[in-house]
GROMACS .gro file of C-alpha atoms in nm:
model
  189
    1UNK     CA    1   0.000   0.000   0.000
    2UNK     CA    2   0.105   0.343  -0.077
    3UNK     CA    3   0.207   0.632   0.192
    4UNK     CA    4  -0.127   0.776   0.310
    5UNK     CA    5  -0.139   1.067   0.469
    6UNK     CA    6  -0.340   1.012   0.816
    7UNK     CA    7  -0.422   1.333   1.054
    8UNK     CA    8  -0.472   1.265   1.407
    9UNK     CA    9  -0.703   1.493   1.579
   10UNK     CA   10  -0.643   1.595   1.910
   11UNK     CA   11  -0.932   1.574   2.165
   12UNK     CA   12  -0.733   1.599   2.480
   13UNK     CA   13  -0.731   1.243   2.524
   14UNK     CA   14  -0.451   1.070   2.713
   15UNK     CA   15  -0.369   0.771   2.425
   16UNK     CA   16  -0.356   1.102   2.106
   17UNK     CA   17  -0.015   1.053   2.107
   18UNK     CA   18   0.018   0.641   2.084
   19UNK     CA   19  -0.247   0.672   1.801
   20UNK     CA   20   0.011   0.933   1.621
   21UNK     CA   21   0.269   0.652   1.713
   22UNK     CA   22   0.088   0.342   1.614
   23UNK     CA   23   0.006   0.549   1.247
   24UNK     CA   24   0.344   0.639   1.234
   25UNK     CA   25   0.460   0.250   1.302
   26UNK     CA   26   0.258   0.151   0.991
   27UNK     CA   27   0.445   0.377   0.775
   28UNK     CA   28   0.179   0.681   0.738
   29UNK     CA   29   0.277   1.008   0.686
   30UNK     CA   30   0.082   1.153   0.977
   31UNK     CA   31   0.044   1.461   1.281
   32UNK     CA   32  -0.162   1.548   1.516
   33UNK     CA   33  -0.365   1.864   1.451
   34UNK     CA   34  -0.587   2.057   1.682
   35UNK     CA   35  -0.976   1.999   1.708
   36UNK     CA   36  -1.011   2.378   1.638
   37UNK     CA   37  -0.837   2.351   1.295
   38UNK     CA   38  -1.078   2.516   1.050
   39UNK     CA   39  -1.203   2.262   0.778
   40UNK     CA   40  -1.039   2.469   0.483
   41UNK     CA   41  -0.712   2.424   0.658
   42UNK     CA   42  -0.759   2.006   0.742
   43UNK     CA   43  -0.848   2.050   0.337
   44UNK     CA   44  -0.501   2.216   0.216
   45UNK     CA   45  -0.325   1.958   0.374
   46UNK     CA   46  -0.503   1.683   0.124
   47UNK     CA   47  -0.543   1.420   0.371
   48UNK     CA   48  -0.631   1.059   0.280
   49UNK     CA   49  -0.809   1.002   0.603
   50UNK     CA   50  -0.902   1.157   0.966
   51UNK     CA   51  -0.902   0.954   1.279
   52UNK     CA   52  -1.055   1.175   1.585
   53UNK     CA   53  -0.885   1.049   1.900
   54UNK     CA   54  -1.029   0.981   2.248
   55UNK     CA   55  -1.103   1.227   2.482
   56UNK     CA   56  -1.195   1.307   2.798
   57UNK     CA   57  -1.549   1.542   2.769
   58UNK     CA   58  -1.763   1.570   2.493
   59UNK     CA   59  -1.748   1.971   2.530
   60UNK     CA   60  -1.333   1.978   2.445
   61UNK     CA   61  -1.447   1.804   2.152
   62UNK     CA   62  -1.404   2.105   1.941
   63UNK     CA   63  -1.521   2.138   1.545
   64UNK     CA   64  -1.557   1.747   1.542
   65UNK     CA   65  -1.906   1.747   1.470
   66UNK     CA   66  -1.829   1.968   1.189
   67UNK     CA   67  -1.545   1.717   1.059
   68UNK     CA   68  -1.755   1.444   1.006
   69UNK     CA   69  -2.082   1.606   0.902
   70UNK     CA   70  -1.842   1.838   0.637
   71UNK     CA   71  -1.517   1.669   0.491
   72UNK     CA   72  -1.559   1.414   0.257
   73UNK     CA   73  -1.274   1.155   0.329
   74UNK     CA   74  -1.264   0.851   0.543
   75UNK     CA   75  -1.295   0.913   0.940
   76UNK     CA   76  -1.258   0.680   1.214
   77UNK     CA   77  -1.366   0.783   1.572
   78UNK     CA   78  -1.162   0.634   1.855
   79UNK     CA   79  -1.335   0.626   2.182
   80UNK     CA   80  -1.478   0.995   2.235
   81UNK     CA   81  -1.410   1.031   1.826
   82UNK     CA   82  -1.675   0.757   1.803
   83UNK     CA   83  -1.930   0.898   2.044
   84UNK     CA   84  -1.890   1.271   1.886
   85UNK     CA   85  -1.986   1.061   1.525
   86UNK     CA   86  -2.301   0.934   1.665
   87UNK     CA   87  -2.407   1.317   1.814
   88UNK     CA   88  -2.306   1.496   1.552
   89UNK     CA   89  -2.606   1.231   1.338
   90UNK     CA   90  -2.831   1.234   1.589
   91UNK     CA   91  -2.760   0.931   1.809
   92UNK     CA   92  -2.707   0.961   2.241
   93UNK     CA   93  -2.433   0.866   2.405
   94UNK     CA   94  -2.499   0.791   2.786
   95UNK     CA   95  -2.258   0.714   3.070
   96UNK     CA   96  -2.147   0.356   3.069
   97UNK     CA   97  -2.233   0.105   3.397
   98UNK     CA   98  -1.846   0.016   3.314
   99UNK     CA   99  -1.670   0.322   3.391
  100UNK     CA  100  -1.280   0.254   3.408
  101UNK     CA  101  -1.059   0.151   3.109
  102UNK     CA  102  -1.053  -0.240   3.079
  103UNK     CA  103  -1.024  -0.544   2.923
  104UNK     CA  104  -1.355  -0.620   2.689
  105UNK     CA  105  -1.418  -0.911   2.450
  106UNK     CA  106  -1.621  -0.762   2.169
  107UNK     CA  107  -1.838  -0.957   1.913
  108UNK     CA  108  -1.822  -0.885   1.533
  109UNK     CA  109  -2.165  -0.837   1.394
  110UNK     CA  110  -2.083  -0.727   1.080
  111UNK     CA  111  -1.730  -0.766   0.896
  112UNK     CA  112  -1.761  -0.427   0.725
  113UNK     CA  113  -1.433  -0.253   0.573
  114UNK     CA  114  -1.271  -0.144   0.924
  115UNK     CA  115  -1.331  -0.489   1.114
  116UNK     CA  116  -1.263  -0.737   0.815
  117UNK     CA  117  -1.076  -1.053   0.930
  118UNK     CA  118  -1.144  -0.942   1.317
  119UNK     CA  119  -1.418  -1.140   1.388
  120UNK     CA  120  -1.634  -1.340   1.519
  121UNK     CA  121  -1.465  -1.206   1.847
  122UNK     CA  122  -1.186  -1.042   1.971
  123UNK     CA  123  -1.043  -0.879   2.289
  124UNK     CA  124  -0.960  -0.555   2.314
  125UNK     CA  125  -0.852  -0.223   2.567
  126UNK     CA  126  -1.162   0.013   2.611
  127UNK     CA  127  -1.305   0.281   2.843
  128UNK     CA  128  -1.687   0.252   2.882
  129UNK     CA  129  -1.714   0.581   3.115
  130UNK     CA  130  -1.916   0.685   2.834
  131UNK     CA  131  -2.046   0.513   2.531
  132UNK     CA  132  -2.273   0.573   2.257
  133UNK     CA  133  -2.607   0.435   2.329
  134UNK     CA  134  -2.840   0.499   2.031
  135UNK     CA  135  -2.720   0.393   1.754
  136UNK     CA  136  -2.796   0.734   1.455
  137UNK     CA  137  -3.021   0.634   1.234
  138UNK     CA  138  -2.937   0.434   0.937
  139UNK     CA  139  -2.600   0.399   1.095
  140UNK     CA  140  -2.471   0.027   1.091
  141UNK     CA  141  -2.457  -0.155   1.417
  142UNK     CA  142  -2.063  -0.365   1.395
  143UNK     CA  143  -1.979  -0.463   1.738
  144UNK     CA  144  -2.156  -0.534   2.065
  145UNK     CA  145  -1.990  -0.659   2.404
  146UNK     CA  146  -2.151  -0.753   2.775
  147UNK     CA  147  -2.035  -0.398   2.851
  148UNK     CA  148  -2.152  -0.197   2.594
  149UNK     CA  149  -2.425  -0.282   2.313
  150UNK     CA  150  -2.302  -0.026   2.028
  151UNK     CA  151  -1.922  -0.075   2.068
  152UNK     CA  152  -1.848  -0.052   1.706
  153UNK     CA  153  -2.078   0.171   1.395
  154UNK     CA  154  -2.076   0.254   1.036
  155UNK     CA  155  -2.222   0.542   0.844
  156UNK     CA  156  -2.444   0.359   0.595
  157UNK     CA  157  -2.292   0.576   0.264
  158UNK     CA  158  -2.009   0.750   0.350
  159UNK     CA  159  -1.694   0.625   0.511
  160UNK     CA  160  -1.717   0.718   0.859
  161UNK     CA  161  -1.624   0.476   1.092
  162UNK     CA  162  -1.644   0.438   1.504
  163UNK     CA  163  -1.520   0.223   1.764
  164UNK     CA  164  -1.543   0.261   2.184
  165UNK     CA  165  -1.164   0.070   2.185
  166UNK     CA  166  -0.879   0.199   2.199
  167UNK     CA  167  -0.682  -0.014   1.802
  168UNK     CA  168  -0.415   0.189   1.906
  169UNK     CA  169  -0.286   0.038   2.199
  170UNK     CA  170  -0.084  -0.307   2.265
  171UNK     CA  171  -0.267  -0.484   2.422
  172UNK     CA  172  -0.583  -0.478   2.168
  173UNK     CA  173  -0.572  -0.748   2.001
  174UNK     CA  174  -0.593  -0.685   1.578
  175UNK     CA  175  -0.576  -0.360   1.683
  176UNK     CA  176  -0.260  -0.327   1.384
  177UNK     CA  177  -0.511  -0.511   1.160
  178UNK     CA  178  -0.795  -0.246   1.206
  179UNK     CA  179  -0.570   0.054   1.134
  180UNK     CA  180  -0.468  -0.105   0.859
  181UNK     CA  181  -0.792  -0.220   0.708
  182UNK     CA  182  -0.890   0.182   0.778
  183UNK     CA  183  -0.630   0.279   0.572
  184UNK     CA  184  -0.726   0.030   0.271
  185UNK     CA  185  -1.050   0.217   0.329
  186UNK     CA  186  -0.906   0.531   0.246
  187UNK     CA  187  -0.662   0.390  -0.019
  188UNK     CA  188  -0.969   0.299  -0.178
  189UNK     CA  189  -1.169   0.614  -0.149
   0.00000   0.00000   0.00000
């Protein structure tokens, strides 16, 4: 596959920089940018995809909303990047009975471009303090666990992807495999 070039937006969340790393590791051109960069400047730099990082309240979330309602590339939400995709399309995201960052085995529901090959379940590294709890409609449901029922979403058209777990970190299991299949996704697009 071809250098992509992956920005990493910054939503204050403690595992930004390890998603920088783990893009980086795959041989991406990537940075992190601010979640106040204005659209038209996320747009000169002709990126091939957007991942929105984790973060730790929904009002430091910045112009995300605007992101993935307004640029037309592939996104994947990590965590709070995942939870501001369902708002920002009319879904709710609750706090989770689960609060603390932990150990989760999560069931594949659909193999869809960003969880091919994962499936039917793996373990991975997620923080259920809050989750996303109604799913937006026409969004496709991926992944479910005992923790959490929407752990893992698809736009239906567009190529906006979300996930409560943390792909980024070691001990997720295919969490390599994800990134990568996200960047096929935006090889593709």
């Amino acid at each position: 596959m071809r250098e992509l070039k992956i920005l990493v937006v910054n939503n204050y969340g403690q595992f930004c920089h390890l998603i920088h790393r783990a893009v980086r590791d795959l041989d991406m051109d990537t940075k992190i940018i601010p979640n106040t960069t204005p659209i038209e400047d996320i747009l000169a730099e002709e990126p091939d995809g957007l991942i929105l990082s984790g973060g730790p309240e929904m009002e430091r979330a910045g112009l995300c909303f605007d992101y993935v309602r307004e640029i037309d590339i592939p996104i994947l939400g990590i965590c709070l990047g995942h939870q501001a995709i369902a708002l920002a399309y009319g879904g709710h995201v609750h706090a989770g009975k689960k609060g603390g960052y932990a150990e989760v085995e999560i069931e594949i529901l659909e193999e869809d471009d960003i969880l091919r090959g994962l499936g039917p379940k793996t373990t991975v590294w997620a923080s259920h303090a809050d989750e996303v709890a109604i799913l937006p409609e026409g969004f496709i449901h991926l992944a479910r666990s005992e923790v959490c029922e929407i752990e893992a979403m698809c736009h239906p058209t567009k190529p906006i992807y979300g996930v409560q777990w943390h792909p980024e970190v070691s001990h997720t299991e295919k969490g390599k495999e994800l990134l990568m299949n996200f960047f096929e996704a935006c090889d593709q697009y």
